[in-house]
Short mmCIF file of C-alpha atoms in Angstrom, two decimals:
data_model
loop_
_atom_site.label_atom_id
_atom_site.label_comp_id
_atom_site.label_asym_id
_atom_site.label_seq_id
_atom_site.Cartn_x
_atom_site.Cartn_y
_atom_site.Cartn_z
CA MET A 1 -0.33 0.47 0.14
CA SER A 2 1.58 3.67 -1.25
CA ARG A 3 1.05 5.94 1.94
CA ALA A 4 1.48 10.50 -0.11
CA VAL A 5 4.75 11.86 1.11
CA PRO A 6 3.57 15.25 2.59
CA GLU A 7 4.76 18.18 1.22
CA ARG A 8 7.75 19.84 2.71
CA LYS A 9 6.47 22.89 4.34
CA ARG A 10 9.61 26.31 2.81
CA THR A 11 11.60 27.55 5.14
CA TRP A 12 11.65 31.42 4.32
CA ARG A 13 14.63 33.65 4.87
CA THR A 14 14.02 37.56 6.65
CA GLY A 15 15.86 39.87 7.38
CA THR A 16 16.47 43.48 7.56
CA ALA A 17 18.86 45.69 5.31
CA PRO A 18 22.32 48.21 7.44
CA GLY A 19 22.04 51.38 5.91
CA ILE A 20 19.57 52.70 7.44
CA PHE A 21 19.34 56.89 7.33
CA PRO A 22 18.07 58.85 10.25
CA VAL A 23 14.71 59.86 8.68
CA LEU A 24 15.05 59.46 5.53
CA GLY A 25 15.80 56.04 5.52
CA HIS A 26 17.49 54.35 2.44
CA GLY A 27 16.01 56.69 0.63
CA ILE A 28 19.49 57.84 -0.07
CA ALA A 29 20.75 54.21 -1.40
CA LEU A 30 17.37 54.14 -3.65
CA TYR A 31 17.86 56.79 -5.41
CA ARG A 32 21.49 57.55 -5.92
CA GLN A 33 22.13 53.18 -6.32
CA PRO A 34 19.01 51.35 -6.89
CA LEU A 35 20.18 48.26 -9.03
CA ALA A 36 22.94 48.04 -6.55
CA PHE A 37 20.94 48.60 -3.31
CA LEU A 38 18.15 46.25 -4.87
CA ASN A 39 20.75 43.48 -5.72
CA SER A 40 22.24 43.48 -2.59
CA LEU A 41 18.96 42.41 -0.66
CA PRO A 42 18.90 38.60 -1.05
CA ALA A 43 21.88 38.07 1.31
CA TYR A 44 20.28 39.13 4.33
CA GLY A 45 16.73 37.21 2.82
CA ASP A 46 14.26 36.37 0.03
CA LEU A 47 12.11 38.34 2.59
CA VAL A 48 14.02 41.60 4.14
CA GLU A 49 12.74 45.03 5.30
CA ILE A 50 13.81 48.75 4.44
CA ARG A 51 13.18 52.05 5.09
CA LEU A 52 10.86 54.12 2.35
CA GLY A 53 11.79 57.32 4.06
CA PRO A 54 10.91 56.47 8.10
CA GLN A 55 8.40 54.00 6.74
CA ARG A 56 8.76 50.25 7.35
CA ALA A 57 7.77 48.61 4.10
CA TRP A 58 9.17 45.14 3.41
CA MET A 59 11.13 44.21 -0.31
CA VAL A 60 9.98 40.32 -1.24
CA CYS A 61 13.51 38.46 -3.48
CA HIS A 62 11.84 35.11 -4.21
CA PRO A 63 10.17 34.40 -7.57
CA GLU A 64 7.59 32.11 -5.96
CA LEU A 65 7.05 34.77 -2.64
CA THR A 66 6.59 37.34 -5.30
CA HIS A 67 3.91 35.76 -6.79
CA GLU A 68 1.71 34.66 -3.07
CA VAL A 69 1.91 39.00 -3.09
CA LEU A 70 0.62 39.33 -6.88
CA MET A 71 -1.83 36.57 -7.16
CA ASP A 72 -3.94 37.67 -3.98
CA PRO A 73 -4.35 41.16 -4.51
CA HIS A 74 -7.25 41.23 -2.32
CA THR A 75 -4.73 40.88 0.98
CA PHE A 76 -2.18 42.59 -1.10
CA ASP A 77 -3.59 44.85 -2.76
CA LYS A 78 -2.32 47.94 -5.10
CA GLY A 79 -1.31 50.68 -3.12
CA GLY A 80 2.06 51.90 -0.63
CA PRO A 81 4.58 55.32 -1.45
CA LEU A 82 4.77 54.84 -5.64
CA TYR A 83 0.06 54.06 -5.81
CA ASP A 84 -0.62 56.87 -3.80
CA ARG A 85 2.26 58.88 -5.68
CA LEU A 86 1.24 58.13 -9.12
CA GLY A 87 -3.61 58.54 -7.55
CA LYS A 88 -1.85 61.66 -7.72
CA LEU A 89 -1.65 61.81 -11.40
CA MET A 90 -4.15 58.86 -12.61
CA GLY A 91 -6.75 59.51 -10.53
CA ASP A 92 -9.10 56.53 -9.37
CA GLY A 93 -7.82 55.24 -12.77
CA LEU A 94 -6.58 51.73 -14.10
CA VAL A 95 -3.60 51.00 -12.58
CA THR A 96 -4.52 52.61 -9.10
CA CYS A 97 -7.73 51.98 -8.22
CA ARG A 98 -7.84 49.16 -5.35
CA GLN A 99 -9.20 45.83 -5.65
CA PRO A 100 -13.06 46.18 -5.31
CA THR A 101 -13.18 48.41 -8.30
CA HIS A 102 -10.90 46.95 -10.45
CA ARG A 103 -13.13 44.89 -12.30
CA ASP A 104 -15.41 46.74 -14.16
CA LYS A 105 -12.93 49.09 -15.30
CA ARG A 106 -11.02 46.61 -16.58
CA ARG A 107 -14.49 44.93 -19.28
CA LEU A 108 -14.59 48.56 -19.62
CA LEU A 109 -11.36 49.32 -20.93
CA GLN A 110 -9.88 45.22 -21.99
CA PRO A 111 -11.84 45.22 -25.83
CA ALA A 112 -8.80 48.04 -26.69
CA PHE A 113 -6.25 45.63 -26.39
CA ARG A 114 -7.62 42.31 -27.03
CA PRO A 115 -5.21 40.12 -29.31
CA SER A 116 -7.68 40.51 -32.23
CA HIS A 117 -7.59 43.90 -31.30
CA VAL A 118 -3.83 44.78 -31.44
CA ALA A 119 -3.16 43.15 -34.87
CA GLU A 120 -5.48 46.42 -36.48
CA TYR A 121 -3.32 48.73 -34.74
CA THR A 122 -0.09 46.88 -37.10
CA ASP A 123 -0.01 49.44 -39.35
CA LEU A 124 -0.36 52.29 -37.07
CA VAL A 125 2.66 50.94 -35.82
CA THR A 126 5.02 50.30 -38.83
CA GLU A 127 3.55 53.25 -40.25
CA GLU A 128 5.13 55.45 -37.54
CA ALA A 129 8.36 53.46 -37.40
CA ALA A 130 9.39 54.31 -40.75
CA GLU A 131 8.53 58.13 -40.59
CA VAL A 132 11.68 57.82 -37.74
CA CYS A 133 13.87 56.20 -39.79
CA ARG A 134 12.71 58.24 -42.77
CA ALA A 135 13.90 61.18 -40.04
CA TRP A 136 17.93 59.49 -39.21
CA PRO A 137 19.96 59.80 -42.47
CA VAL A 138 23.33 57.38 -42.75
CA GLY A 139 25.98 58.02 -41.21
CA GLN A 140 24.48 61.52 -38.11
CA ASP A 141 24.02 60.76 -34.73
CA VAL A 142 20.55 60.23 -33.51
CA ALA A 143 18.61 61.22 -29.98
CA VAL A 144 17.07 57.72 -29.46
CA THR A 145 15.50 58.11 -26.48
CA GLU A 146 14.17 60.88 -28.09
CA ALA A 147 12.89 59.02 -31.00
CA MET A 148 11.16 56.22 -29.38
CA MET A 149 9.32 58.63 -26.59
CA ALA A 150 7.78 60.14 -30.05
CA LEU A 151 7.63 56.70 -31.29
CA THR A 152 5.29 55.27 -28.69
CA THR A 153 3.83 58.79 -27.91
CA ARG A 154 2.61 59.48 -31.39
CA VAL A 155 1.56 55.21 -31.06
CA THR A 156 -0.14 56.13 -28.65
CA SER A 157 -1.99 59.02 -28.86
CA ARG A 158 -3.40 58.07 -31.54
CA VAL A 159 -5.08 54.41 -30.31
CA LEU A 160 -5.96 56.59 -27.51
CA LEU A 161 -7.58 59.68 -29.58
CA SER A 162 -7.11 58.84 -32.79
CA ASP A 163 -5.69 61.38 -34.49
CA SER A 164 -6.17 64.76 -31.46
CA LEU A 165 -3.22 65.84 -30.80
CA ASP A 166 -0.63 67.36 -33.63
CA GLU A 167 3.02 67.41 -33.42
CA ARG A 168 3.61 70.14 -31.33
CA THR A 169 0.89 69.04 -28.08
CA THR A 170 2.81 65.22 -28.69
CA ALA A 171 6.13 67.18 -28.27
CA GLU A 172 4.95 68.65 -26.05
CA VAL A 173 3.83 65.09 -24.19
CA ARG A 174 6.89 62.79 -24.45
CA ASP A 175 8.58 66.27 -22.39
CA CYS A 176 5.95 66.30 -19.87
CA LEU A 177 6.08 62.84 -19.38
CA GLY A 178 9.78 62.28 -18.74
CA ALA A 179 8.90 64.90 -15.65
CA VAL A 180 6.87 63.18 -14.62
CA VAL A 181 8.15 60.17 -14.03
CA ARG A 182 11.22 61.64 -12.63
CA GLY A 183 9.36 63.46 -10.19
CA LEU A 184 6.89 60.86 -8.97
CA PHE A 185 10.36 58.31 -8.37
CA VAL A 186 11.89 60.41 -5.82
CA ARG A 187 8.31 61.12 -4.10
CA THR A 188 8.15 57.59 -3.80
CA VAL A 189 11.23 56.50 -2.03
CA VAL A 190 11.44 59.40 0.50
CA PRO A 191 7.74 59.61 1.28
CA ILE A 192 8.38 63.27 3.19
CA ASP A 193 6.19 65.28 1.96
CA ALA A 194 6.78 68.76 3.00
CA LEU A 195 10.29 68.24 0.76
CA PHE A 196 7.80 68.61 -2.39
CA ARG A 197 5.99 71.09 -1.15
CA LEU A 198 9.10 73.84 -1.05
CA PRO A 199 9.39 75.95 -3.84
CA THR A 200 12.45 74.58 -5.63
CA PRO A 201 13.26 74.53 -10.20
CA THR A 202 12.47 70.48 -9.68
CA ASN A 203 9.80 70.90 -7.80
CA ARG A 204 8.24 73.15 -9.69
CA ARG A 205 8.60 72.19 -13.21
CA TYR A 206 7.68 69.38 -12.30
CA ARG A 207 3.87 70.56 -10.71
CA ARG A 208 3.66 72.74 -14.58
CA ALA A 209 4.82 69.14 -16.15
CA LEU A 210 1.34 66.88 -14.05
CA SER A 211 -0.35 70.45 -14.69
CA ARG A 212 0.28 70.79 -18.18
CA LEU A 213 -0.49 66.55 -18.85
CA HIS A 214 -3.94 67.01 -16.88
CA GLU A 215 -5.33 70.47 -19.64
CA ILE A 216 -4.14 68.07 -22.71
CA ILE A 217 -6.09 65.59 -22.17
CA ASP A 218 -9.41 67.43 -20.56
CA ARG A 219 -8.92 69.58 -24.37
CA ALA A 220 -8.68 66.42 -26.44
CA ILE A 221 -11.54 65.24 -24.63
CA ALA A 222 -13.67 68.11 -24.47
CA GLU A 223 -12.84 68.66 -28.41
CA ARG A 224 -14.54 65.05 -29.31
CA ARG A 225 -17.61 65.88 -27.19
CA ARG A 226 -18.15 68.87 -29.53
CA GLY A 227 -17.10 66.45 -33.03
CA ALA A 228 -18.17 63.05 -34.09
CA ASP A 229 -17.87 60.13 -32.59
CA ARG A 230 -14.56 57.87 -33.36
CA ASP A 231 -13.56 53.92 -32.85
CA ASP A 232 -10.90 54.62 -30.27
CA VAL A 233 -10.40 54.68 -26.69
CA LEU A 234 -11.88 57.74 -26.39
CA GLY A 235 -14.83 56.79 -27.77
CA THR A 236 -15.37 53.58 -25.89
CA LEU A 237 -15.29 55.98 -23.14
CA LEU A 238 -17.45 58.72 -24.05
CA LYS A 239 -19.90 55.97 -24.97
CA ALA A 240 -20.13 54.78 -21.51
CA ALA A 241 -20.28 58.19 -20.23
CA ARG A 242 -23.55 58.59 -21.77
CA GLY A 243 -24.29 54.88 -20.54
CA ASP A 244 -24.44 53.30 -23.82
CA ALA A 245 -25.22 49.31 -23.01
CA SER A 246 -23.26 48.95 -26.41
CA THR A 247 -19.97 49.51 -24.42
CA ALA A 248 -20.10 46.39 -22.70
CA ALA A 249 -16.92 44.57 -22.23
CA ASP A 250 -17.29 41.43 -23.56
CA GLY A 251 -21.28 41.06 -24.46
CA GLU A 252 -22.79 39.57 -20.81
CA GLY A 253 -24.34 42.55 -19.87
CA SER A 254 -23.91 46.83 -19.90
CA THR A 255 -20.81 48.12 -18.59
CA THR A 256 -21.83 50.39 -15.39
CA ALA A 257 -21.91 54.60 -16.87
CA VAL A 258 -18.75 56.27 -15.98
CA THR A 259 -17.71 59.16 -14.88
CA ASP A 260 -16.93 62.90 -16.84
CA GLN A 261 -13.85 62.17 -14.18
CA GLU A 262 -12.90 59.26 -15.02
CA VAL A 263 -13.31 59.09 -19.06
CA HIS A 264 -10.51 61.97 -17.79
CA ASP A 265 -8.79 59.24 -15.63
CA HIS A 266 -8.27 57.00 -17.55
CA LEU A 267 -6.46 58.69 -20.62
CA ILE A 268 -4.14 60.21 -18.34
CA THR A 269 -3.58 56.39 -17.34
CA LEU A 270 -2.70 55.25 -20.60
CA LEU A 271 -0.75 57.38 -21.70
CA LEU A 272 1.31 57.31 -19.15
CA THR A 273 2.07 53.80 -18.62
CA GLY A 274 2.20 53.19 -22.88
CA VAL A 275 4.41 55.60 -24.08
CA GLU A 276 8.02 56.04 -21.56
CA THR A 277 8.22 52.37 -20.26
CA LEU A 278 7.50 51.28 -24.09
CA ALA A 279 9.92 53.57 -25.61
CA LEU A 280 13.26 53.18 -23.01
CA ALA A 281 12.34 49.19 -24.14
CA LEU A 282 12.99 50.04 -27.61
CA THR A 283 16.16 51.94 -26.77
CA SER A 284 18.24 49.60 -24.50
CA ALA A 285 17.44 47.05 -27.05
CA PHE A 286 19.48 49.34 -29.75
CA SER A 287 21.82 49.76 -27.59
CA LEU A 288 22.52 46.34 -26.55
CA LEU A 289 22.60 45.09 -30.10
CA ALA A 290 24.69 47.69 -30.49
CA ARG A 291 27.18 45.56 -27.89
CA HIS A 292 26.40 42.68 -28.99
CA PRO A 293 27.44 42.22 -32.77
CA GLU A 294 26.41 37.92 -32.72
CA ALA A 295 22.15 39.35 -31.68
CA GLU A 296 22.39 41.83 -34.58
CA ARG A 297 23.34 39.46 -37.07
CA ARG A 298 20.79 37.49 -36.74
CA LEU A 299 18.35 39.52 -35.87
CA HIS A 300 19.94 41.01 -39.33
CA ALA A 301 19.19 38.09 -40.90
CA GLU A 302 15.62 37.14 -39.66
CA LEU A 303 14.95 40.48 -41.57
CA ASP A 304 15.84 40.45 -44.79
CA SER A 305 14.41 37.15 -45.29
CA VAL A 306 10.77 37.51 -43.52
CA LEU A 307 11.49 41.24 -45.12
CA PRO A 308 12.80 42.01 -48.33
CA GLU A 309 14.11 44.93 -49.12
CA GLY A 310 13.37 46.35 -45.93
CA ARG A 311 9.97 46.18 -46.42
CA ARG A 312 6.79 47.52 -43.21
CA PRO A 313 6.41 44.37 -41.37
CA THR A 314 2.38 43.22 -41.18
CA ARG A 315 -0.05 41.50 -38.54
CA GLU A 316 0.97 38.43 -41.41
CA ASP A 317 4.49 38.63 -40.44
CA LEU A 318 4.00 38.07 -36.24
CA PRO A 319 3.94 34.64 -36.51
CA HIS A 320 7.55 34.53 -38.53
CA LEU A 321 9.27 37.37 -36.21
CA VAL A 322 10.71 34.82 -33.34
CA TYR A 323 13.64 35.85 -33.67
CA THR A 324 12.98 39.80 -33.36
CA ARG A 325 10.25 38.90 -30.55
CA CYS A 326 13.38 37.58 -28.45
CA VAL A 327 15.11 40.67 -28.70
CA VAL A 328 12.32 42.89 -26.83
CA SER A 329 11.46 39.36 -24.59
CA GLU A 330 15.80 39.33 -23.71
CA THR A 331 15.38 43.30 -22.75
CA LEU A 332 12.80 43.13 -20.93
CA ARG A 333 14.25 40.81 -18.61
CA HIS A 334 17.53 42.63 -18.83
CA SER A 335 16.89 46.51 -18.49
CA SER A 336 13.13 46.16 -17.56
CA PRO A 337 11.99 49.65 -17.34
CA GLY A 338 9.69 48.85 -14.01
CA TRP A 339 11.52 48.24 -12.02
CA LEU A 340 10.05 48.47 -8.71
CA PHE A 341 6.27 48.35 -6.93
CA THR A 342 4.51 47.97 -4.06
CA ARG A 343 1.69 47.03 -2.63
CA VAL A 344 -0.18 47.49 0.65
CA ALA A 345 -1.18 45.17 2.45
CA THR A 346 -5.08 44.96 3.36
CA LYS A 347 -5.39 43.38 6.98
CA GLU A 348 -2.69 41.90 9.42
CA THR A 349 -1.73 38.90 7.77
CA GLU A 350 1.68 36.06 7.14
CA LEU A 351 4.17 36.67 4.82
CA ALA A 352 7.38 34.42 4.86
CA GLY A 353 6.30 33.47 7.83
CA CYS A 354 6.71 37.29 8.61
CA ARG A 355 3.08 39.12 10.35
CA LEU A 356 2.94 42.69 8.93
CA PRO A 357 0.76 44.49 10.45
CA LYS A 358 -2.51 46.28 7.95
CA GLY A 359 -1.00 48.96 5.84
CA ALA A 360 2.23 47.69 5.62
CA THR A 361 4.33 48.62 2.27
CA VAL A 362 5.31 45.30 0.36
CA LEU A 363 7.71 45.75 -2.91
CA TYR A 364 8.94 43.77 -5.32
CA SER A 365 11.30 44.14 -8.36
CA PRO A 366 10.72 43.13 -11.49
CA HIS A 367 14.21 43.89 -11.76
CA LEU A 368 15.82 41.91 -8.51
CA LEU A 369 13.88 38.85 -10.35
CA HIS A 370 14.75 39.20 -14.10
CA HIS A 371 19.12 38.87 -12.73
CA ASP A 372 18.69 36.27 -9.60
CA PRO A 373 21.19 33.95 -11.45
CA SER A 374 19.54 31.13 -9.63
CA SER A 375 16.06 31.40 -12.42
CA PHE A 376 18.91 33.18 -14.93
CA PRO A 377 21.79 31.92 -15.08
CA ASP A 378 24.73 34.76 -16.46
CA PRO A 379 22.07 36.97 -15.66
CA GLU A 380 23.66 39.86 -16.51
CA ARG A 381 24.28 38.26 -20.34
CA PHE A 382 22.34 39.70 -23.02
CA ASP A 383 21.20 36.45 -24.55
CA PRO A 384 17.95 36.51 -26.78
CA ASP A 385 18.50 32.76 -26.89
CA ARG A 386 17.08 32.19 -23.86
CA TRP A 387 13.65 32.81 -25.41
CA LEU A 388 13.68 30.77 -28.26
CA PRO A 389 10.66 28.16 -28.95
CA GLY A 390 10.99 25.81 -26.24
CA ARG A 391 13.91 26.84 -24.26
CA PRO A 392 12.59 28.83 -21.05
CA THR A 393 12.38 26.40 -17.74
CA ALA A 394 9.50 26.85 -15.45
CA GLU A 395 11.95 28.88 -13.46
CA GLU A 396 12.77 31.21 -15.82
CA ARG A 397 9.21 31.44 -17.08
CA ARG A 398 7.56 32.49 -13.50
CA ALA A 399 10.63 34.55 -12.80
CA MET A 400 10.37 36.26 -15.41
CA MET A 401 7.13 39.06 -14.98
CA PRO A 402 7.71 42.51 -16.81
CA PHE A 403 3.97 43.47 -16.89
CA SER A 404 3.29 42.00 -13.50
CA ALA A 405 0.96 38.74 -12.52
CA GLY A 406 -2.26 37.89 -11.77
CA ASN A 407 -5.53 40.02 -12.32
CA ARG A 408 -3.52 43.24 -12.05
CA LYS A 409 -0.99 42.34 -14.77
CA CYS A 410 -1.05 44.83 -17.13
CA LEU A 411 -4.18 45.28 -19.60
CA GLY A 412 -2.03 46.44 -23.50
CA ASP A 413 0.89 43.95 -22.14
CA GLU A 414 -0.23 41.86 -25.15
CA PHE A 415 0.09 45.29 -27.38
CA ALA A 416 3.29 46.55 -25.90
CA MET A 417 5.18 42.67 -27.35
CA VAL A 418 3.45 43.54 -30.31
CA GLU A 419 4.47 47.82 -30.85
CA ALA A 420 7.82 46.76 -29.93
CA THR A 421 7.92 44.16 -32.15
CA LEU A 422 7.26 45.94 -34.91
CA ALA A 423 8.27 49.19 -34.12
CA LEU A 424 12.47 47.14 -34.24
CA ALA A 425 11.83 45.25 -37.05
CA THR A 426 10.60 47.91 -38.99
CA ILE A 427 13.53 50.28 -37.87
CA ALA A 428 16.85 47.41 -37.05
CA GLY A 429 15.36 46.22 -41.29
CA ARG A 430 16.23 49.71 -42.63
CA ARG A 431 18.99 51.50 -40.36
CA ARG A 432 22.03 49.83 -37.74
CA LEU A 433 23.07 51.95 -35.04
CA ARG A 434 26.42 52.55 -33.69
CA HIS A 435 27.32 53.91 -30.46
CA LEU A 436 29.76 57.09 -30.24
CA PRO A 437 32.62 56.21 -29.78
CA GLY A 438 33.90 56.32 -26.46
CA TYR A 439 30.42 54.58 -25.11
CA VAL A 440 31.06 53.53 -21.61
CA ASP A 441 27.22 51.86 -20.47
CA ARG A 442 26.89 54.02 -17.12
CA LYS A 443 24.04 52.78 -15.09
CA PRO A 444 20.38 54.69 -15.91
CA ARG A 445 19.07 57.62 -13.10
CA PRO A 446 16.37 55.79 -11.36
CA GLY A 447 12.46 57.44 -12.07
CA ILE A 448 9.39 54.99 -11.59
CA THR A 449 11.03 52.91 -14.86
CA MET A 450 14.12 52.90 -15.52
CA GLY A 451 16.61 52.78 -18.86
CA PRO A 452 18.07 55.28 -21.35
CA ARG A 453 17.21 58.77 -20.77
CA SER A 454 19.36 60.27 -23.13
CA LEU A 455 21.44 57.92 -25.76
CA VAL A 456 22.35 58.86 -28.11
CA MET A 457 23.97 56.22 -31.30
CA THR A 458 25.48 57.17 -34.98
CA CYS A 459 22.85 55.99 -37.41
CA ALA A 460 24.75 53.50 -39.74
CA PRO A 461 24.69 52.06 -42.70
CA ARG A 462 22.53 48.14 -43.22
CA SER A 463 24.03 45.88 -45.69
CA ARG A 464 21.68 43.25 -45.97
CA MET A 465 22.21 39.82 -45.85
CA PRO A 466 21.24 36.82 -49.04
CA SER A 467 17.66 36.04 -49.00
CA ALA A 468 19.26 32.33 -48.54
CA VAL A 469 20.15 33.16 -45.09
CA SER A 470 17.70 30.28 -43.00
CA LEU A 471 17.50 30.48 -39.60
CA ALA A 472 15.17 29.43 -36.60
CA HIS A 473 12.55 32.12 -37.26
CA ARG A 474 10.82 30.94 -39.84
CA ALA A 475 9.24 27.83 -37.04
CA THR A 476 6.37 29.48 -35.53
CA ALA A 477 6.31 29.88 -32.33
CA ALA A 478 4.91 26.46 -30.17
CA PRO A 479 0.97 28.49 -28.85
CA CYS A 480 0.92 29.34 -25.29
CA THR A 481 -1.23 27.52 -22.85
CA SER A 482 -0.58 29.04 -18.96
CA ASP A 483 -2.92 31.15 -17.54
CA SER A 484 -2.14 33.84 -19.12
CA ARG A 485 -3.24 36.61 -15.47
CA THR A 486 0.72 34.18 -14.16
CA ALA A 487 3.73 36.20 -14.91
CA GLY A 488 4.69 36.94 -18.24
CA ASP A 489 4.97 33.68 -19.88
CA HIS A 490 3.92 34.38 -23.22
CA VAL A 491 6.07 37.48 -23.45
CA VAL A 492 6.94 35.71 -26.56
CA ASP A 493 4.86 33.36 -27.75
CA ASP A 494 1.62 35.36 -28.13
CA ALA A 495 3.25 38.68 -29.39
#
């Protein structure tokens, strides 16, 4: 007779990070050397207590514990210093809202970001990416970060607002977003409001950018109300504001009418989350490819085969851009723009054997998880082959979460992957970017997002490979069968 072997309960390690400064806590370390500070924490435990200013907080340093937090949003809800600050910008939008109101908000916006709808944006993305190429003359130095911010701002604003923003306003949105994300970060790691009420140039610049973003969104809404309906996200929101039952998310019933303020909050949320993160990811991809010539050669070989003569990719090409997706996925692992997030305990609870009080701030870091050698061997190495079909291990898939996990996983994860894949394929199929002489890979300045914020590269000639070159990219990626709510499992396969 067989006996079931009882499962051994895992023993977690807990500890406290050293180097706590009075009043500022670990804010100085997080601001000056954020990645070095994060990478030091696993030595003190799987759950490590830190200080954000004078406030206690707990950093999760293990993938399994991170999943425990993210898969229980009723206990670990959106909140903490990051989302408290974001709430002042985004209001009660999809990203910052608490769990009880999340489902209705997500159902309202979900249709615009379903895979079947995302494919319809292909021409929009490649058109804007091709415009970037036309503005980059061969042999000249080009501002890559600025161009990628302009690209993602135009794409996101067209998805949300159709053509409501002219070129000048689009550039203004791009600049305002840059100022806001930098200001939000320091307000998160040192949550002392009195410091940010001081009339310093930095504080005034942050407040001006914040105010201008709200003005731009309000004007776009007002202009649309005076004009014709459009088939975009703003059109969906305005129908819901009028109580139009046709805005039901999936045909299962009517959607609760939204207020005018909620229309504004949703738009500002999607604009902020859809622009800077992807722009920094694309900038990092070009920087990494320039430093890894073999990965660049294989990317170019795939593009020359799938997209002969540098033609723009179509939705039918997406299943064949396998290595291109691998480059995007590995960039999101190696240089994840979203690097630090917070949750708040809605009640007294236990995590890793540690009792957490109600209101406790819990943090997790995709950067920390993506650079854990127990999940990703040689984590500092840029290796797109990690994500070839059939290659990722269960541990790698579970630890890979650039878009979070659980029912609060990023609504636009599918769109982001498609946009990044198409933009990279379009630009790399026509241009080659080289680092300037004397380039040094410096650690990026911290913000709510992380990445190269002022990268300039040289636009070099792009020699094409023979069309007969055959790579593994012609093998269509196997369909993903994992639960899309868990980790970033479909980052490669479903893109």
